[in-house]
Amino acid sequence: MRWTVGEGAGVTWNGITLKYGTSELKVEVPSAKLLGVLVPSEPELPPSETDEIERALDNPTGTPRLEEMVEPWMKVVIMASDITRPSPTSKLLPPLLRRLEKAGVKDSQITVVFGMGIHRAHTEEEKKILVGEDVFARIKCVDSIEGDFVYIGTTSRGTPVEVARPVAECDFLIATGNVEYHYFAGYSGGAKAVIPGACSRRTVEANHSMQLMPGAEAGSYDQNPVRQDIEEAARMVGLDFILNVVLDPSKRTVRAVAGDPLSAHAEARKVTDLVYGVEIPRRADIAIASAGGRPKDLNFYQAQKALENAAYAVREGGVVILVAECPEGLGEPTFEKYMTGMEPDEIVESIRRKFVLGGHKAAAVARILRQKDVYLVSSMDGETVRKCKMKPFPELCEALDAAFSALGPDATVWVMPYAGSTVPRLRGS
């Protein structure tokens, strides 16, 4: 993001440049109306990413060291993120494998399972890219959706837990990944590698059906029904150890944590809050939010996360201006069916009655549309945007002018250049 400051007609303006696809858009906001620019913090990075991972493994939270927990006879599964996630899997696996080798576990006893959830299968080349050539040559690497699923039991919230067979049948289960905010599970990482990562569609749908319950929002943990269901399911499966990292917006490791799935993840959540949580004194009338450019704004299905976060910074009746190119349109057929075929109230009630993946993201958007107006600055067809009950704008300056016209010349503004990863929190809430 870049700033320029100029004056005209007695008004000082802040020129703000935001990412849009592979390019940038500039908008000028009157200084007197700008409450501020909400960005992630810039934490001090460890001198070496590799050393930071080793430090975490040498000093695990809530458990002995990994090499002291496993036995030579054990079949070990290491859960890894799929190709859509930013987790640095190729850097996390080698130190884990060295410690397993130190404990007497042979390569033939280890399987890397990619947590696919409901995503498409990997190509063999993608698997190699994720783990690195050396690990791919040594260790069996499979997608969680390659075989069948084993029923483990049902959580207290009614979720049937069905996990990939290698996960169900292993003697020691390790989860890797990165921790960041998740718009209804609270946070990623930790046990989320197991559910939804290693689970069947039936399990994923049952867990995600709680997304409309109170507490199911970014940054919520103790009172989040989705996250607590995830933790319970992971206990049933038998998750033994985690290795997670918190990344900065440039995907560099800020902190690594290892050890007990609950207590180590709690340490990562604290760091996530420090990096990506932003306290605000009040909500604005308008938020200008960029999804962050390509690939985060490839389609509206991906950009929805930025809209969700930006909505926290806007009062009821206000306007969210979402800057997201969306060259692939809405991005997912079921999502498109719900967004273009129903009113917001209908979408929410439909998903309450029967959870449908794809429709669940439409319900998240619909909840916002019931309280706030959304102006979409994108390359999408205007008629499609209007069918989604949003207002299309080809230019950012036009969207801002329209927002001021609707809300008055004294309307206040927050700007969020990285809305996909920044979560505003009202002071004292």
PDB file of C-alpha atoms in Angstrom, residues 124-339:
ATOM      1  CA  GLU A 124       1.472 -36.278  -8.282  1.00  0.00           C
ATOM      2  CA  GLU A 125       3.481 -33.196  -9.269  1.00  0.00           C
ATOM      3  CA  GLU A 126       1.519 -31.062  -6.793  1.00  0.00           C
ATOM      4  CA  LYS A 127       2.258 -33.557  -4.026  1.00  0.00           C
ATOM      5  CA  LYS A 128       5.949 -33.362  -4.862  1.00  0.00           C
ATOM      6  CA  ILE A 129       5.864 -29.552  -4.803  1.00  0.00           C
ATOM      7  CA  LEU A 130       4.163 -29.545  -1.405  1.00  0.00           C
ATOM      8  CA  VAL A 131       6.554 -31.887   0.406  1.00  0.00           C
ATOM      9  CA  GLY A 132       9.753 -31.409  -1.591  1.00  0.00           C
ATOM     10  CA  GLU A 133      11.499 -33.891  -3.885  1.00  0.00           C
ATOM     11  CA  ASP A 134      13.531 -35.619  -1.165  1.00  0.00           C
ATOM     12  CA  VAL A 135      10.539 -36.311   1.081  1.00  0.00           C
ATOM     13  CA  PHE A 136       8.389 -37.345  -1.883  1.00  0.00           C
ATOM     14  CA  ALA A 137      11.007 -39.912  -2.877  1.00  0.00           C
ATOM     15  CA  ARG A 138      11.206 -41.349   0.651  1.00  0.00           C
ATOM     16  CA  ILE A 139       7.732 -41.136   2.197  1.00  0.00           C
ATOM     17  CA  LYS A 140       4.338 -42.365   1.026  1.00  0.00           C
ATOM     18  CA  CYS A 141       2.155 -39.312   0.316  1.00  0.00           C
ATOM     19  CA  VAL A 142      -1.611 -39.665  -0.210  1.00  0.00           C
ATOM     20  CA  ASP A 143      -4.688 -37.466  -0.355  1.00  0.00           C
ATOM     21  CA  SER A 144      -7.247 -37.990   2.395  1.00  0.00           C
ATOM     22  CA  ILE A 145      -9.886 -38.635  -0.287  1.00  0.00           C
ATOM     23  CA  GLU A 146      -7.990 -41.422  -2.073  1.00  0.00           C
ATOM     24  CA  GLY A 147      -9.460 -44.305  -0.071  1.00  0.00           C
ATOM     25  CA  ASP A 148     -12.428 -44.958   2.161  1.00  0.00           C
ATOM     26  CA  PHE A 149     -13.404 -43.409   5.471  1.00  0.00           C
ATOM     27  CA  VAL A 150     -13.742 -45.051   8.880  1.00  0.00           C
ATOM     28  CA  TYR A 151     -16.541 -44.137  11.280  1.00  0.00           C
ATOM     29  CA  ILE A 152     -15.109 -43.254  14.699  1.00  0.00           C
ATOM     30  CA  GLY A 153     -18.188 -42.045  16.552  1.00  0.00           C
ATOM     31  CA  THR A 154     -20.445 -39.004  16.923  1.00  0.00           C
ATOM     32  CA  THR A 155     -19.591 -35.780  18.747  1.00  0.00           C
ATOM     33  CA  SER A 156     -21.806 -34.363  21.474  1.00  0.00           C
ATOM     34  CA  ARG A 157     -23.048 -31.803  18.924  1.00  0.00           C
ATOM     35  CA  GLY A 158     -24.152 -34.575  16.563  1.00  0.00           C
ATOM     36  CA  THR A 159     -21.328 -34.653  14.031  1.00  0.00           C
ATOM     37  CA  PRO A 160     -20.611 -38.168  12.685  1.00  0.00           C
ATOM     38  CA  VAL A 161     -16.814 -38.449  12.608  1.00  0.00           C
ATOM     39  CA  GLU A 162     -15.599 -40.338   9.536  1.00  0.00           C
ATOM     40  CA  VAL A 163     -11.868 -40.080   8.863  1.00  0.00           C
ATOM     41  CA  ALA A 164      -9.561 -41.320   6.128  1.00  0.00           C
ATOM     42  CA  ARG A 165      -8.471 -44.907   6.801  1.00  0.00           C
ATOM     43  CA  PRO A 166      -4.718 -44.166   7.190  1.00  0.00           C
ATOM     44  CA  VAL A 167      -5.589 -41.623   9.879  1.00  0.00           C
ATOM     45  CA  ALA A 168      -7.973 -43.979  11.664  1.00  0.00           C
ATOM     46  CA  GLU A 169      -5.491 -46.858  11.666  1.00  0.00           C
ATOM     47  CA  CYS A 170      -2.257 -45.072  12.622  1.00  0.00           C
ATOM     48  CA  ASP A 171      -0.617 -45.366  16.049  1.00  0.00           C
ATOM     49  CA  PHE A 172       0.550 -41.757  16.270  1.00  0.00           C
ATOM     50  CA  LEU A 173      -1.050 -38.767  14.563  1.00  0.00           C
ATOM     51  CA  ILE A 174       0.738 -35.463  13.886  1.00  0.00           C
ATOM     52  CA  ALA A 175      -0.948 -32.393  12.364  1.00  0.00           C
ATOM     53  CA  THR A 176       0.939 -29.629  10.578  1.00  0.00           C
ATOM     54  CA  GLY A 177      -0.408 -26.363   9.163  1.00  0.00           C
ATOM     55  CA  ASN A 178      -0.618 -22.633   9.636  1.00  0.00           C
ATOM     56  CA  VAL A 179      -2.794 -20.667  12.044  1.00  0.00           C
ATOM     57  CA  GLU A 180      -4.789 -17.668  10.840  1.00  0.00           C
ATOM     58  CA  TYR A 181      -8.304 -16.343  11.296  1.00  0.00           C
ATOM     59  CA  HIS A 182     -11.168 -18.371   9.832  1.00  0.00           C
ATOM     60  CA  TYR A 183     -14.476 -16.664   9.193  1.00  0.00           C
ATOM     61  CA  PHE A 184     -16.627 -19.173  11.092  1.00  0.00           C
ATOM     62  CA  ALA A 185     -14.256 -21.717  12.676  1.00  0.00           C
ATOM     63  CA  GLY A 186     -12.474 -18.904  14.513  1.00  0.00           C
ATOM     64  CA  TYR A 187      -8.948 -19.987  13.620  1.00  0.00           C
ATOM     65  CA  SER A 188      -7.326 -22.424  11.223  1.00  0.00           C
ATOM     66  CA  GLY A 189      -4.592 -24.838  12.245  1.00  0.00           C
ATOM     67  CA  GLY A 190      -4.373 -27.368  15.057  1.00  0.00           C
ATOM     68  CA  ALA A 191      -7.169 -29.914  14.970  1.00  0.00           C
ATOM     69  CA  LYS A 192      -8.626 -28.376  11.824  1.00  0.00           C
ATOM     70  CA  ALA A 193      -6.133 -30.520   9.884  1.00  0.00           C
ATOM     71  CA  VAL A 194      -8.175 -33.534  11.008  1.00  0.00           C
ATOM     72  CA  ILE A 195     -11.671 -32.093  10.680  1.00  0.00           C
ATOM     73  CA  PRO A 196     -12.488 -31.038   8.033  1.00  0.00           C
ATOM     74  CA  GLY A 197      -9.083 -31.935   6.539  1.00  0.00           C
ATOM     75  CA  ALA A 198      -9.124 -35.728   6.823  1.00  0.00           C
ATOM     76  CA  CYS A 199     -12.876 -36.273   7.039  1.00  0.00           C
ATOM     77  CA  SER A 200     -15.704 -37.303   4.740  1.00  0.00           C
ATOM     78  CA  ARG A 201     -18.133 -34.878   3.117  1.00  0.00           C
ATOM     79  CA  ARG A 202     -20.824 -36.008   5.593  1.00  0.00           C
ATOM     80  CA  THR A 203     -18.597 -35.017   8.503  1.00  0.00           C
ATOM     81  CA  VAL A 204     -17.644 -31.690   6.947  1.00  0.00           C
ATOM     82  CA  GLU A 205     -21.253 -30.768   6.248  1.00  0.00           C
ATOM     83  CA  ALA A 206     -22.375 -31.652   9.786  1.00  0.00           C
ATOM     84  CA  ASN A 207     -19.601 -29.597  11.371  1.00  0.00           C
ATOM     85  CA  HIS A 208     -19.969 -26.631   9.033  1.00  0.00           C
ATOM     86  CA  SER A 209     -23.740 -26.562   9.533  1.00  0.00           C
ATOM     87  CA  MET A 210     -23.049 -24.785  12.848  1.00  0.00           C
ATOM     88  CA  GLN A 211     -21.638 -21.735  11.054  1.00  0.00           C
ATOM     89  CA  LEU A 212     -24.830 -19.701  11.617  1.00  0.00           C
ATOM     90  CA  MET A 213     -24.811 -20.313  15.369  1.00  0.00           C
ATOM     91  CA  PRO A 214     -23.762 -17.571  17.807  1.00  0.00           C
ATOM     92  CA  GLY A 215     -20.005 -17.486  18.332  1.00  0.00           C
ATOM     93  CA  ALA A 216     -19.114 -18.945  14.922  1.00  0.00           C
ATOM     94  CA  GLU A 217     -16.949 -16.062  13.722  1.00  0.00           C
ATOM     95  CA  ALA A 218     -13.347 -15.072  13.134  1.00  0.00           C
ATOM     96  CA  GLY A 219     -11.251 -14.845  16.297  1.00  0.00           C
ATOM     97  CA  SER A 220     -13.786 -16.702  18.447  1.00  0.00           C
ATOM     98  CA  TYR A 221     -12.608 -19.891  20.153  1.00  0.00           C
ATOM     99  CA  ASP A 222     -14.072 -20.840  23.551  1.00  0.00           C
ATOM    100  CA  GLN A 223     -17.657 -19.998  22.572  1.00  0.00           C
ATOM    101  CA  ASN A 224     -17.343 -21.104  18.954  1.00  0.00           C
ATOM    102  CA  PRO A 225     -19.512 -24.212  18.328  1.00  0.00           C
ATOM    103  CA  VAL A 226     -17.744 -25.080  15.069  1.00  0.00           C
ATOM    104  CA  ARG A 227     -14.281 -24.946  16.618  1.00  0.00           C
ATOM    105  CA  GLN A 228     -15.272 -26.803  19.773  1.00  0.00           C
ATOM    106  CA  ASP A 229     -16.842 -29.536  17.655  1.00  0.00           C
ATOM    107  CA  ILE A 230     -13.561 -29.755  15.742  1.00  0.00           C
ATOM    108  CA  GLU A 231     -11.577 -30.127  18.975  1.00  0.00           C
ATOM    109  CA  GLU A 232     -13.893 -32.850  20.257  1.00  0.00           C
ATOM    110  CA  ALA A 233     -13.697 -34.764  16.984  1.00  0.00           C
ATOM    111  CA  ALA A 234      -9.890 -34.589  17.000  1.00  0.00           C
ATOM    112  CA  ARG A 235      -9.810 -36.010  20.524  1.00  0.00           C
ATOM    113  CA  MET A 236     -11.991 -38.891  19.353  1.00  0.00           C
ATOM    114  CA  VAL A 237      -9.676 -39.565  16.414  1.00  0.00           C
ATOM    115  CA  GLY A 238      -6.613 -39.326  18.648  1.00  0.00           C
ATOM    116  CA  LEU A 239      -4.581 -36.324  17.511  1.00  0.00           C
ATOM    117  CA  ASP A 240      -1.298 -36.577  19.433  1.00  0.00           C
ATOM    118  CA  PHE A 241       0.945 -33.699  18.376  1.00  0.00           C
ATOM    119  CA  ILE A 242       0.897 -30.554  16.241  1.00  0.00           C
ATOM    120  CA  LEU A 243       3.480 -28.411  14.475  1.00  0.00           C
ATOM    121  CA  ASN A 244       1.971 -25.110  13.343  1.00  0.00           C
ATOM    122  CA  VAL A 245       3.276 -21.772  12.141  1.00  0.00           C
ATOM    123  CA  VAL A 246       1.869 -18.259  12.086  1.00  0.00           C
ATOM    124  CA  LEU A 247       2.752 -16.444   8.861  1.00  0.00           C
ATOM    125  CA  ASP A 248       2.921 -12.732   8.120  1.00  0.00           C
ATOM    126  CA  PRO A 249       1.068 -11.260   5.089  1.00  0.00           C
ATOM    127  CA  SER A 250       4.124 -12.065   2.950  1.00  0.00           C
ATOM    128  CA  LYS A 251       3.870 -15.727   4.061  1.00  0.00           C
ATOM    129  CA  ARG A 252       7.043 -15.603   6.144  1.00  0.00           C
ATOM    130  CA  THR A 253       7.103 -17.512   9.428  1.00  0.00           C
ATOM    131  CA  VAL A 254       6.570 -15.277  12.439  1.00  0.00           C
ATOM    132  CA  ARG A 255       6.326 -18.008  15.041  1.00  0.00           C
ATOM    133  CA  ALA A 256       6.300 -21.799  15.179  1.00  0.00           C
ATOM    134  CA  VAL A 257       4.540 -23.813  17.884  1.00  0.00           C
ATOM    135  CA  ALA A 258       4.642 -27.527  18.629  1.00  0.00           C
ATOM    136  CA  GLY A 259       3.259 -29.986  21.141  1.00  0.00           C
ATOM    137  CA  ASP A 260      -0.188 -30.563  22.623  1.00  0.00           C
ATOM    138  CA  PRO A 261      -2.995 -29.850  20.123  1.00  0.00           C
ATOM    139  CA  LEU A 262      -4.825 -27.570  22.557  1.00  0.00           C
ATOM    140  CA  SER A 263      -2.105 -25.708  24.423  1.00  0.00           C
ATOM    141  CA  ALA A 264       0.269 -25.277  21.462  1.00  0.00           C
ATOM    142  CA  HIS A 265      -2.589 -23.999  19.326  1.00  0.00           C
ATOM    143  CA  ALA A 266      -3.477 -21.534  22.087  1.00  0.00           C
ATOM    144  CA  GLU A 267       0.026 -20.066  21.792  1.00  0.00           C
ATOM    145  CA  ALA A 268      -0.430 -19.687  18.039  1.00  0.00           C
ATOM    146  CA  ARG A 269      -3.796 -17.973  18.511  1.00  0.00           C
ATOM    147  CA  LYS A 270      -2.162 -15.339  20.717  1.00  0.00           C
ATOM    148  CA  VAL A 271       0.358 -14.559  17.991  1.00  0.00           C
ATOM    149  CA  THR A 272      -2.386 -14.501  15.338  1.00  0.00           C
ATOM    150  CA  ASP A 273      -4.322 -11.963  17.394  1.00  0.00           C
ATOM    151  CA  LEU A 274      -1.230  -9.762  17.727  1.00  0.00           C
ATOM    152  CA  VAL A 275      -0.455  -9.876  14.004  1.00  0.00           C
ATOM    153  CA  TYR A 276      -3.895  -9.783  12.399  1.00  0.00           C
ATOM    154  CA  GLY A 277      -6.329  -8.505  15.016  1.00  0.00           C
ATOM    155  CA  VAL A 278      -6.891  -4.745  14.937  1.00  0.00           C
ATOM    156  CA  GLU A 279      -8.752  -2.921  17.706  1.00  0.00           C
ATOM    157  CA  ILE A 280     -10.980  -0.064  16.544  1.00  0.00           C
ATOM    158  CA  PRO A 281     -12.620   2.611  18.726  1.00  0.00           C
ATOM    159  CA  ARG A 282     -15.808   2.663  16.668  1.00  0.00           C
ATOM    160  CA  ARG A 283     -17.377   1.370  13.487  1.00  0.00           C
ATOM    161  CA  ALA A 284     -17.378   3.582  10.411  1.00  0.00           C
ATOM    162  CA  ASP A 285     -20.141   4.421   7.964  1.00  0.00           C
ATOM    163  CA  ILE A 286     -18.022   3.099   5.106  1.00  0.00           C
ATOM    164  CA  ALA A 287     -15.246   0.528   4.765  1.00  0.00           C
ATOM    165  CA  ILE A 288     -13.103   0.334   1.635  1.00  0.00           C
ATOM    166  CA  ALA A 289     -11.699  -3.181   1.578  1.00  0.00           C
ATOM    167  CA  SER A 290      -9.320  -4.874  -0.854  1.00  0.00           C
ATOM    168  CA  ALA A 291      -9.258  -8.652  -0.937  1.00  0.00           C
ATOM    169  CA  GLY A 292      -5.517  -8.305  -1.538  1.00  0.00           C
ATOM    170  CA  GLY A 293      -5.236  -8.869  -5.276  1.00  0.00           C
ATOM    171  CA  ARG A 294      -4.515 -12.095  -7.107  1.00  0.00           C
ATOM    172  CA  PRO A 295      -5.077 -14.929  -6.165  1.00  0.00           C
ATOM    173  CA  LYS A 296      -7.333 -13.772  -3.319  1.00  0.00           C
ATOM    174  CA  ASP A 297      -9.714 -11.992  -5.679  1.00  0.00           C
ATOM    175  CA  LEU A 298      -9.715 -14.565  -8.476  1.00  0.00           C
ATOM    176  CA  ASN A 299     -13.446 -15.017  -7.849  1.00  0.00           C
ATOM    177  CA  PHE A 300     -16.047 -13.799  -5.392  1.00  0.00           C
ATOM    178  CA  TYR A 301     -16.099 -17.159  -3.606  1.00  0.00           C
ATOM    179  CA  GLN A 302     -12.501 -16.449  -2.547  1.00  0.00           C
ATOM    180  CA  ALA A 303     -13.041 -12.729  -1.917  1.00  0.00           C
ATOM    181  CA  GLN A 304     -15.922 -13.439   0.475  1.00  0.00           C
ATOM    182  CA  LYS A 305     -13.438 -13.699   3.340  1.00  0.00           C
ATOM    183  CA  ALA A 306     -12.420 -10.062   2.852  1.00  0.00           C
ATOM    184  CA  LEU A 307     -16.062  -8.987   2.838  1.00  0.00           C
ATOM    185  CA  GLU A 308     -16.692 -10.882   6.067  1.00  0.00           C
ATOM    186  CA  ASN A 309     -13.807  -9.144   7.844  1.00  0.00           C
ATOM    187  CA  ALA A 310     -14.619  -5.686   6.486  1.00  0.00           C
ATOM    188  CA  ALA A 311     -18.202  -5.946   7.709  1.00  0.00           C
ATOM    189  CA  TYR A 312     -16.940  -5.949  11.311  1.00  0.00           C
ATOM    190  CA  ALA A 313     -15.681  -2.379  10.769  1.00  0.00           C
ATOM    191  CA  VAL A 314     -18.987  -0.965   9.469  1.00  0.00           C
ATOM    192  CA  ARG A 315     -22.098   0.067  11.371  1.00  0.00           C
ATOM    193  CA  GLU A 316     -25.507  -1.381  10.598  1.00  0.00           C
ATOM    194  CA  GLY A 317     -26.908   0.477   7.603  1.00  0.00           C
ATOM    195  CA  GLY A 318     -23.430   1.358   6.366  1.00  0.00           C
ATOM    196  CA  VAL A 319     -21.586   0.452   3.177  1.00  0.00           C
ATOM    197  CA  VAL A 320     -18.789  -2.002   2.471  1.00  0.00           C
ATOM    198  CA  ILE A 321     -16.923  -1.203  -0.748  1.00  0.00           C
ATOM    199  CA  LEU A 322     -15.216  -4.447  -1.747  1.00  0.00           C
ATOM    200  CA  VAL A 323     -12.343  -4.160  -4.209  1.00  0.00           C
ATOM    201  CA  ALA A 324     -11.973  -7.567  -5.896  1.00  0.00           C
ATOM    202  CA  GLU A 325     -11.426  -8.113  -9.612  1.00  0.00           C
ATOM    203  CA  CYS A 326     -13.120 -11.555  -9.762  1.00  0.00           C
ATOM    204  CA  PRO A 327     -12.161 -12.441 -13.368  1.00  0.00           C
ATOM    205  CA  GLU A 328     -13.640 -15.918 -12.771  1.00  0.00           C
ATOM    206  CA  GLY A 329     -16.952 -14.455 -11.619  1.00  0.00           C
ATOM    207  CA  LEU A 330     -18.698 -15.936  -8.599  1.00  0.00           C
ATOM    208  CA  GLY A 331     -16.427 -18.954  -8.748  1.00  0.00           C
ATOM    209  CA  GLU A 332     -18.488 -21.929  -7.580  1.00  0.00           C
ATOM    210  CA  PRO A 333     -21.728 -23.315  -9.073  1.00  0.00           C
ATOM    211  CA  THR A 334     -23.658 -23.965  -5.864  1.00  0.00           C
ATOM    212  CA  PHE A 335     -22.592 -20.615  -4.420  1.00  0.00           C
ATOM    213  CA  GLU A 336     -23.767 -18.931  -7.630  1.00  0.00           C
ATOM    214  CA  LYS A 337     -27.122 -20.733  -7.534  1.00  0.00           C
ATOM    215  CA  TYR A 338     -27.841 -19.441  -4.037  1.00  0.00           C
ATOM    216  CA  MET A 339     -26.452 -15.947  -4.554  1.00  0.00           C
TER     217      MET A 339
END
